[in-house]
């Protein structure tokens, strides 16, 4: 797939969402070289920031990510 085709396809996918995409390094790269959290731990961290009183926030966000993986 050429760059222009890929750009068009990604734009089509991103238009389906209400929020802007966020780019993450793969967990192997970030963990190995920068000692950063993996995807699951990062999601847990942000779910606590977004709604610290909601014990189901992580499960909700994790469920949303499985839909994203299916689309891509």
PDB file of N, CA and C in Angstrom:
ATOM      1  N   UNK A   1       0.850  -1.174   0.000  1.00  0.00           N
ATOM      2  CA  UNK A   1       0.000   0.000   0.000  1.00  0.00           C
ATOM      3  C   UNK A   1       0.896   1.237   0.000  1.00  0.00           C
ATOM      4  N   UNK A   2       0.622   2.154  -0.900  1.00  0.00           N
ATOM      5  CA  UNK A   2       1.417   3.373  -0.985  1.00  0.00           C
ATOM      6  C   UNK A   2       1.020   4.345   0.112  1.00  0.00           C
ATOM      7  N   UNK A   3       1.907   5.319   0.368  1.00  0.00           N
ATOM      8  CA  UNK A   3       1.676   6.281   1.451  1.00  0.00           C
ATOM      9  C   UNK A   3       0.362   7.027   1.305  1.00  0.00           C
ATOM     10  N   UNK A   4       0.033   7.455   0.093  1.00  0.00           N
ATOM     11  CA  UNK A   4      -1.207   8.199  -0.118  1.00  0.00           C
ATOM     12  C   UNK A   4      -2.427   7.323   0.166  1.00  0.00           C
ATOM     13  N   UNK A   5      -2.386   6.075  -0.286  1.00  0.00           N
ATOM     14  CA  UNK A   5      -3.484   5.143  -0.013  1.00  0.00           C
ATOM     15  C   UNK A   5      -3.631   4.892   1.486  1.00  0.00           C
ATOM     16  N   UNK A   6      -2.508   4.694   2.157  1.00  0.00           N
ATOM     17  CA  UNK A   6      -2.518   4.461   3.599  1.00  0.00           C
ATOM     18  C   UNK A   6      -3.077   5.677   4.331  1.00  0.00           C
ATOM     19  N   UNK A   7      -2.663   6.864   3.927  1.00  0.00           N
ATOM     20  CA  UNK A   7      -3.164   8.095   4.547  1.00  0.00           C
ATOM     21  C   UNK A   7      -4.665   8.220   4.373  1.00  0.00           C
ATOM     22  N   UNK A   8      -5.164   7.931   3.196  1.00  0.00           N
ATOM     23  CA  UNK A   8      -6.606   8.005   2.942  1.00  0.00           C
ATOM     24  C   UNK A   8      -7.364   6.985   3.791  1.00  0.00           C
ATOM     25  N   UNK A   9      -6.841   5.780   3.865  1.00  0.00           N
ATOM     26  CA  UNK A   9      -7.485   4.730   4.656  1.00  0.00           C
ATOM     27  C   UNK A   9      -7.523   5.096   6.138  1.00  0.00           C
ATOM     28  N   UNK A  10      -6.411   5.589   6.657  1.00  0.00           N
ATOM     29  CA  UNK A  10      -6.362   5.997   8.062  1.00  0.00           C
ATOM     30  C   UNK A  10      -7.321   7.152   8.336  1.00  0.00           C
ATOM     31  N   UNK A  11      -7.412   8.109   7.419  1.00  0.00           N
ATOM     32  CA  UNK A  11      -8.355   9.213   7.583  1.00  0.00           C
ATOM     33  C   UNK A  11      -9.793   8.710   7.632  1.00  0.00           C
ATOM     34  N   UNK A  12     -10.119   7.734   6.806  1.00  0.00           N
ATOM     35  CA  UNK A  12     -11.467   7.147   6.824  1.00  0.00           C
ATOM     36  C   UNK A  12     -11.760   6.502   8.177  1.00  0.00           C
ATOM     37  N   UNK A  13     -10.796   5.769   8.701  1.00  0.00           N
ATOM     38  CA  UNK A  13     -10.971   5.097   9.989  1.00  0.00           C
ATOM     39  C   UNK A  13     -11.115   6.123  11.108  1.00  0.00           C
ATOM     40  N   UNK A  14     -10.251   7.150  11.113  1.00  0.00           N
ATOM     41  CA  UNK A  14     -10.260   8.138  12.192  1.00  0.00           C
ATOM     42  C   UNK A  14     -11.529   8.987  12.186  1.00  0.00           C
ATOM     43  N   UNK A  15     -12.146   9.183  11.031  1.00  0.00           N
ATOM     44  CA  UNK A  15     -13.379   9.967  10.959  1.00  0.00           C
ATOM     45  C   UNK A  15     -14.534   9.283  11.692  1.00  0.00           C
ATOM     46  N   UNK A  16     -14.433   7.994  11.917  1.00  0.00           N
ATOM     47  CA  UNK A  16     -15.489   7.244  12.601  1.00  0.00           C
ATOM     48  C   UNK A  16     -15.483   7.475  14.106  1.00  0.00           C
ATOM     49  N   UNK A  17     -14.430   8.087  14.648  1.00  0.00           N
ATOM     50  CA  UNK A  17     -14.295   8.281  16.082  1.00  0.00           C
ATOM     51  C   UNK A  17     -14.521   9.742  16.460  1.00  0.00           C
ATOM     52  N   UNK A  18     -14.962   9.953  17.685  1.00  0.00           N
ATOM     53  CA  UNK A  18     -15.200  11.301  18.192  1.00  0.00           C
ATOM     54  C   UNK A  18     -13.930  11.960  18.725  1.00  0.00           C
ATOM     55  N   UNK A  19     -12.881  11.188  18.922  1.00  0.00           N
ATOM     56  CA  UNK A  19     -11.643  11.717  19.480  1.00  0.00           C
ATOM     57  C   UNK A  19     -10.497  11.555  18.489  1.00  0.00           C
ATOM     58  N   UNK A  20      -9.437  12.262  18.728  1.00  0.00           N
ATOM     59  CA  UNK A  20      -8.240  12.170  17.886  1.00  0.00           C
ATOM     60  C   UNK A  20      -7.427  10.943  18.277  1.00  0.00           C
ATOM     61  N   UNK A  21      -6.713  10.342  17.329  1.00  0.00           N
ATOM     62  CA  UNK A  21      -5.881   9.169  17.650  1.00  0.00           C
ATOM     63  C   UNK A  21      -4.664   9.559  18.484  1.00  0.00           C
ATOM     64  N   UNK A  22      -4.164   8.607  19.243  1.00  0.00           N
ATOM     65  CA  UNK A  22      -2.967   8.796  20.052  1.00  0.00           C
ATOM     66  C   UNK A  22      -1.957   7.744  19.609  1.00  0.00           C
ATOM     67  N   UNK A  23      -0.752   8.170  19.324  1.00  0.00           N
ATOM     68  CA  UNK A  23       0.287   7.267  18.861  1.00  0.00           C
ATOM     69  C   UNK A  23       1.075   6.731  20.053  1.00  0.00           C
ATOM     70  N   UNK A  24       1.213   5.422  20.126  1.00  0.00           N
ATOM     71  CA  UNK A  24       2.008   4.782  21.175  1.00  0.00           C
ATOM     72  C   UNK A  24       3.094   3.944  20.521  1.00  0.00           C
ATOM     73  N   UNK A  25       4.277   3.939  21.134  1.00  0.00           N
ATOM     74  CA  UNK A  25       5.301   2.987  20.725  1.00  0.00           C
ATOM     75  C   UNK A  25       4.830   1.602  21.119  1.00  0.00           C
ATOM     76  N   UNK A  26       5.325   0.594  20.446  1.00  0.00           N
ATOM     77  CA  UNK A  26       5.039  -0.772  20.864  1.00  0.00           C
ATOM     78  C   UNK A  26       5.595  -1.013  22.254  1.00  0.00           C
ATOM     79  N   UNK A  27       4.965  -1.873  23.006  1.00  0.00           N
ATOM     80  CA  UNK A  27       5.365  -2.077  24.402  1.00  0.00           C
ATOM     81  C   UNK A  27       6.791  -2.609  24.514  1.00  0.00           C
ATOM     82  N   UNK A  28       7.252  -3.374  23.558  1.00  0.00           N
ATOM     83  CA  UNK A  28       8.624  -3.877  23.615  1.00  0.00           C
ATOM     84  C   UNK A  28       9.637  -2.755  23.534  1.00  0.00           C
ATOM     85  N   UNK A  29       9.406  -1.812  22.652  1.00  0.00           N
ATOM     86  CA  UNK A  29      10.308  -0.674  22.483  1.00  0.00           C
ATOM     87  C   UNK A  29      10.311   0.199  23.734  1.00  0.00           C
ATOM     88  N   UNK A  30       9.142   0.556  24.204  1.00  0.00           N
ATOM     89  CA  UNK A  30       9.068   1.470  25.342  1.00  0.00           C
ATOM     90  C   UNK A  30       9.540   0.812  26.636  1.00  0.00           C
ATOM     91  N   UNK A  31       9.261  -0.457  26.817  1.00  0.00           N
ATOM     92  CA  UNK A  31       9.668  -1.159  28.044  1.00  0.00           C
ATOM     93  C   UNK A  31      11.165  -1.431  28.036  1.00  0.00           C
ATOM     94  N   UNK A  32      11.678  -1.896  26.925  1.00  0.00           N
ATOM     95  CA  UNK A  32      13.081  -2.279  26.850  1.00  0.00           C
ATOM     96  C   UNK A  32      14.019  -1.082  26.968  1.00  0.00           C
ATOM     97  N   UNK A  33      13.728  -0.010  26.247  1.00  0.00           N
ATOM     98  CA  UNK A  33      14.671   1.099  26.181  1.00  0.00           C
ATOM     99  C   UNK A  33      14.354   2.253  27.128  1.00  0.00           C
ATOM    100  N   UNK A  34      13.093   2.379  27.520  1.00  0.00           N
ATOM    101  CA  UNK A  34      12.706   3.536  28.320  1.00  0.00           C
ATOM    102  C   UNK A  34      12.045   3.165  29.639  1.00  0.00           C
ATOM    103  N   UNK A  35      11.890   1.893  29.926  1.00  0.00           N
ATOM    104  CA  UNK A  35      11.261   1.397  31.141  1.00  0.00           C
ATOM    105  C   UNK A  35       9.887   2.043  31.374  1.00  0.00           C
ATOM    106  N   UNK A  36       9.109   2.162  30.299  1.00  0.00           N
ATOM    107  CA  UNK A  36       7.760   2.708  30.379  1.00  0.00           C
ATOM    108  C   UNK A  36       6.757   1.564  30.536  1.00  0.00           C
ATOM    109  N   UNK A  37       5.544   1.864  30.981  1.00  0.00           N
ATOM    110  CA  UNK A  37       4.551   0.802  31.181  1.00  0.00           C
ATOM    111  C   UNK A  37       4.080   0.203  29.853  1.00  0.00           C
ATOM    112  N   UNK A  38       3.632  -1.049  29.919  1.00  0.00           N
ATOM    113  CA  UNK A  38       3.040  -1.660  28.734  1.00  0.00           C
ATOM    114  C   UNK A  38       1.638  -1.081  28.524  1.00  0.00           C
ATOM    115  N   UNK A  39       0.982  -1.497  27.436  1.00  0.00           N
ATOM    116  CA  UNK A  39      -0.323  -0.943  27.074  1.00  0.00           C
ATOM    117  C   UNK A  39      -1.353  -1.127  28.195  1.00  0.00           C
ATOM    118  N   UNK A  40      -1.427  -2.297  28.770  1.00  0.00           N
ATOM    119  CA  UNK A  40      -2.419  -2.570  29.806  1.00  0.00           C
ATOM    120  C   UNK A  40      -2.180  -1.710  31.051  1.00  0.00           C
ATOM    121  N   UNK A  41      -0.935  -1.601  31.490  1.00  0.00           N
ATOM    122  CA  UNK A  41      -0.635  -0.786  32.665  1.00  0.00           C
ATOM    123  C   UNK A  41      -0.843   0.703  32.402  1.00  0.00           C
ATOM    124  N   UNK A  42      -0.573   1.139  31.180  1.00  0.00           N
ATOM    125  CA  UNK A  42      -0.813   2.527  30.816  1.00  0.00           C
ATOM    126  C   UNK A  42      -2.313   2.824  30.845  1.00  0.00           C
ATOM    127  N   UNK A  43      -3.099   1.905  30.357  1.00  0.00           N
ATOM    128  CA  UNK A  43      -4.549   2.057  30.380  1.00  0.00           C
ATOM    129  C   UNK A  43      -5.076   2.081  31.813  1.00  0.00           C
ATOM    130  N   UNK A  44      -4.534   1.233  32.674  1.00  0.00           N
ATOM    131  CA  UNK A  44      -4.920   1.245  34.092  1.00  0.00           C
ATOM    132  C   UNK A  44      -4.586   2.598  34.720  1.00  0.00           C
ATOM    133  N   UNK A  45      -3.402   3.109  34.409  1.00  0.00           N
ATOM    134  CA  UNK A  45      -2.974   4.400  34.950  1.00  0.00           C
ATOM    135  C   UNK A  45      -3.941   5.509  34.541  1.00  0.00           C
ATOM    136  N   UNK A  46      -4.249   5.597  33.239  1.00  0.00           N
ATOM    137  CA  UNK A  46      -5.133   6.652  32.762  1.00  0.00           C
ATOM    138  C   UNK A  46      -6.567   6.474  33.246  1.00  0.00           C
ATOM    139  N   UNK A  47      -7.012   5.249  33.418  1.00  0.00           N
ATOM    140  CA  UNK A  47      -8.370   5.041  33.913  1.00  0.00           C
ATOM    141  C   UNK A  47      -8.507   5.562  35.339  1.00  0.00           C
ATOM    142  N   UNK A  48      -7.436   5.467  36.133  1.00  0.00           N
ATOM    143  CA  UNK A  48      -7.463   6.014  37.489  1.00  0.00           C
ATOM    144  C   UNK A  48      -7.457   7.542  37.483  1.00  0.00           C
ATOM    145  N   UNK A  49      -6.778   8.130  36.515  1.00  0.00           N
ATOM    146  CA  UNK A  49      -6.753   9.590  36.406  1.00  0.00           C
ATOM    147  C   UNK A  49      -8.111  10.110  35.922  1.00  0.00           C
ATOM    148  N   UNK A  50      -8.673   9.442  34.928  1.00  0.00           N
ATOM    149  CA  UNK A  50      -9.943   9.882  34.350  1.00  0.00           C
ATOM    150  C   UNK A  50     -11.076   9.786  35.358  1.00  0.00           C
ATOM    151  N   UNK A  51     -11.157   8.679  36.061  1.00  0.00           N
ATOM    152  CA  UNK A  51     -12.260   8.473  37.008  1.00  0.00           C
ATOM    153  C   UNK A  51     -11.795   7.612  38.172  1.00  0.00           C
ATOM    154  N   UNK A  52     -11.129   8.213  39.165  1.00  0.00           N
ATOM    155  CA  UNK A  52     -10.546   7.428  40.267  1.00  0.00           C
ATOM    156  C   UNK A  52     -11.575   6.685  41.122  1.00  0.00           C
ATOM    157  N   UNK A  53     -12.831   7.108  41.113  1.00  0.00           N
ATOM    158  CA  UNK A  53     -13.862   6.462  41.925  1.00  0.00           C
ATOM    159  C   UNK A  53     -14.585   5.334  41.193  1.00  0.00           C
ATOM    160  N   UNK A  54     -14.278   5.158  39.916  1.00  0.00           N
ATOM    161  CA  UNK A  54     -14.950   4.135  39.118  1.00  0.00           C
ATOM    162  C   UNK A  54     -14.058   2.899  39.024  1.00  0.00           C
ATOM    163  N   UNK A  55     -14.447   1.840  39.729  1.00  0.00           N
ATOM    164  CA  UNK A  55     -13.632   0.620  39.728  1.00  0.00           C
ATOM    165  C   UNK A  55     -13.727  -0.141  38.408  1.00  0.00           C
ATOM    166  N   UNK A  56     -14.678   0.237  37.550  1.00  0.00           N
ATOM    167  CA  UNK A  56     -14.849  -0.449  36.275  1.00  0.00           C
ATOM    168  C   UNK A  56     -14.316   0.356  35.088  1.00  0.00           C
ATOM    169  N   UNK A  57     -13.667   1.497  35.352  1.00  0.00           N
ATOM    170  CA  UNK A  57     -13.170   2.349  34.275  1.00  0.00           C
ATOM    171  C   UNK A  57     -12.160   1.603  33.404  1.00  0.00           C
ATOM    172  N   UNK A  58     -11.259   0.865  34.034  1.00  0.00           N
ATOM    173  CA  UNK A  58     -10.252   0.140  33.245  1.00  0.00           C
ATOM    174  C   UNK A  58     -10.914  -0.890  32.332  1.00  0.00           C
ATOM    175  N   UNK A  59     -11.844  -1.674  32.870  1.00  0.00           N
ATOM    176  CA  UNK A  59     -12.510  -2.694  32.059  1.00  0.00           C
ATOM    177  C   UNK A  59     -13.237  -2.050  30.878  1.00  0.00           C
ATOM    178  N   UNK A  60     -13.869  -0.893  31.127  1.00  0.00           N
ATOM    179  CA  UNK A  60     -14.567  -0.191  30.058  1.00  0.00           C
ATOM    180  C   UNK A  60     -13.591   0.240  28.963  1.00  0.00           C
ATOM    181  N   UNK A  61     -12.497   0.899  29.359  1.00  0.00           N
ATOM    182  CA  UNK A  61     -11.508   1.353  28.384  1.00  0.00           C
ATOM    183  C   UNK A  61     -10.844   0.183  27.663  1.00  0.00           C
ATOM    184  N   UNK A  62     -10.581  -0.878  28.399  1.00  0.00           N
ATOM    185  CA  UNK A  62      -9.968  -2.058  27.784  1.00  0.00           C
ATOM    186  C   UNK A  62     -10.902  -2.648  26.728  1.00  0.00           C
ATOM    187  N   UNK A  63     -12.195  -2.644  27.007  1.00  0.00           N
ATOM    188  CA  UNK A  63     -13.174  -3.120  26.029  1.00  0.00           C
ATOM    189  C   UNK A  63     -13.190  -2.268  24.772  1.00  0.00           C
ATOM    190  N   UNK A  64     -13.018  -0.971  24.929  1.00  0.00           N
ATOM    191  CA  UNK A  64     -12.964  -0.086  23.768  1.00  0.00           C
ATOM    192  C   UNK A  64     -11.748  -0.379  22.900  1.00  0.00           C
ATOM    193  N   UNK A  65     -10.629  -0.713  23.515  1.00  0.00           N
ATOM    194  CA  UNK A  65      -9.418  -0.972  22.742  1.00  0.00           C
ATOM    195  C   UNK A  65      -9.550  -2.234  21.904  1.00  0.00           C
ATOM    196  N   UNK A  66     -10.303  -3.223  22.379  1.00  0.00           N
ATOM    197  CA  UNK A  66     -10.456  -4.439  21.581  1.00  0.00           C
ATOM    198  C   UNK A  66     -11.221  -4.131  20.298  1.00  0.00           C
ATOM    199  N   UNK A  67     -12.127  -3.154  20.343  1.00  0.00           N
ATOM    200  CA  UNK A  67     -12.843  -2.737  19.128  1.00  0.00           C
ATOM    201  C   UNK A  67     -11.901  -2.042  18.157  1.00  0.00           C
ATOM    202  N   UNK A  68     -10.955  -1.274  18.663  1.00  0.00           N
ATOM    203  CA  UNK A  68      -9.994  -0.585  17.804  1.00  0.00           C
ATOM    204  C   UNK A  68      -9.100  -1.572  17.075  1.00  0.00           C
ATOM    205  N   UNK A  69      -8.648  -2.577  17.764  1.00  0.00           N
ATOM    206  CA  UNK A  69      -7.766  -3.581  17.164  1.00  0.00           C
ATOM    207  C   UNK A  69      -8.496  -4.291  16.038  1.00  0.00           C
ATOM    208  N   UNK A  70      -9.773  -4.550  16.204  1.00  0.00           N
ATOM    209  CA  UNK A  70     -10.564  -5.209  15.179  1.00  0.00           C
ATOM    210  C   UNK A  70     -10.654  -4.344  13.932  1.00  0.00           C
ATOM    211  N   UNK A  71     -10.796  -3.023  14.110  1.00  0.00           N
ATOM    212  CA  UNK A  71     -10.905  -2.122  12.964  1.00  0.00           C
ATOM    213  C   UNK A  71      -9.616  -2.024  12.173  1.00  0.00           C
ATOM    214  N   UNK A  72      -8.486  -2.047  12.847  1.00  0.00           N
ATOM    215  CA  UNK A  72      -7.213  -1.877  12.163  1.00  0.00           C
ATOM    216  C   UNK A  72      -6.751  -3.207  11.638  1.00  0.00           C
TER     217      UNK A  72
END
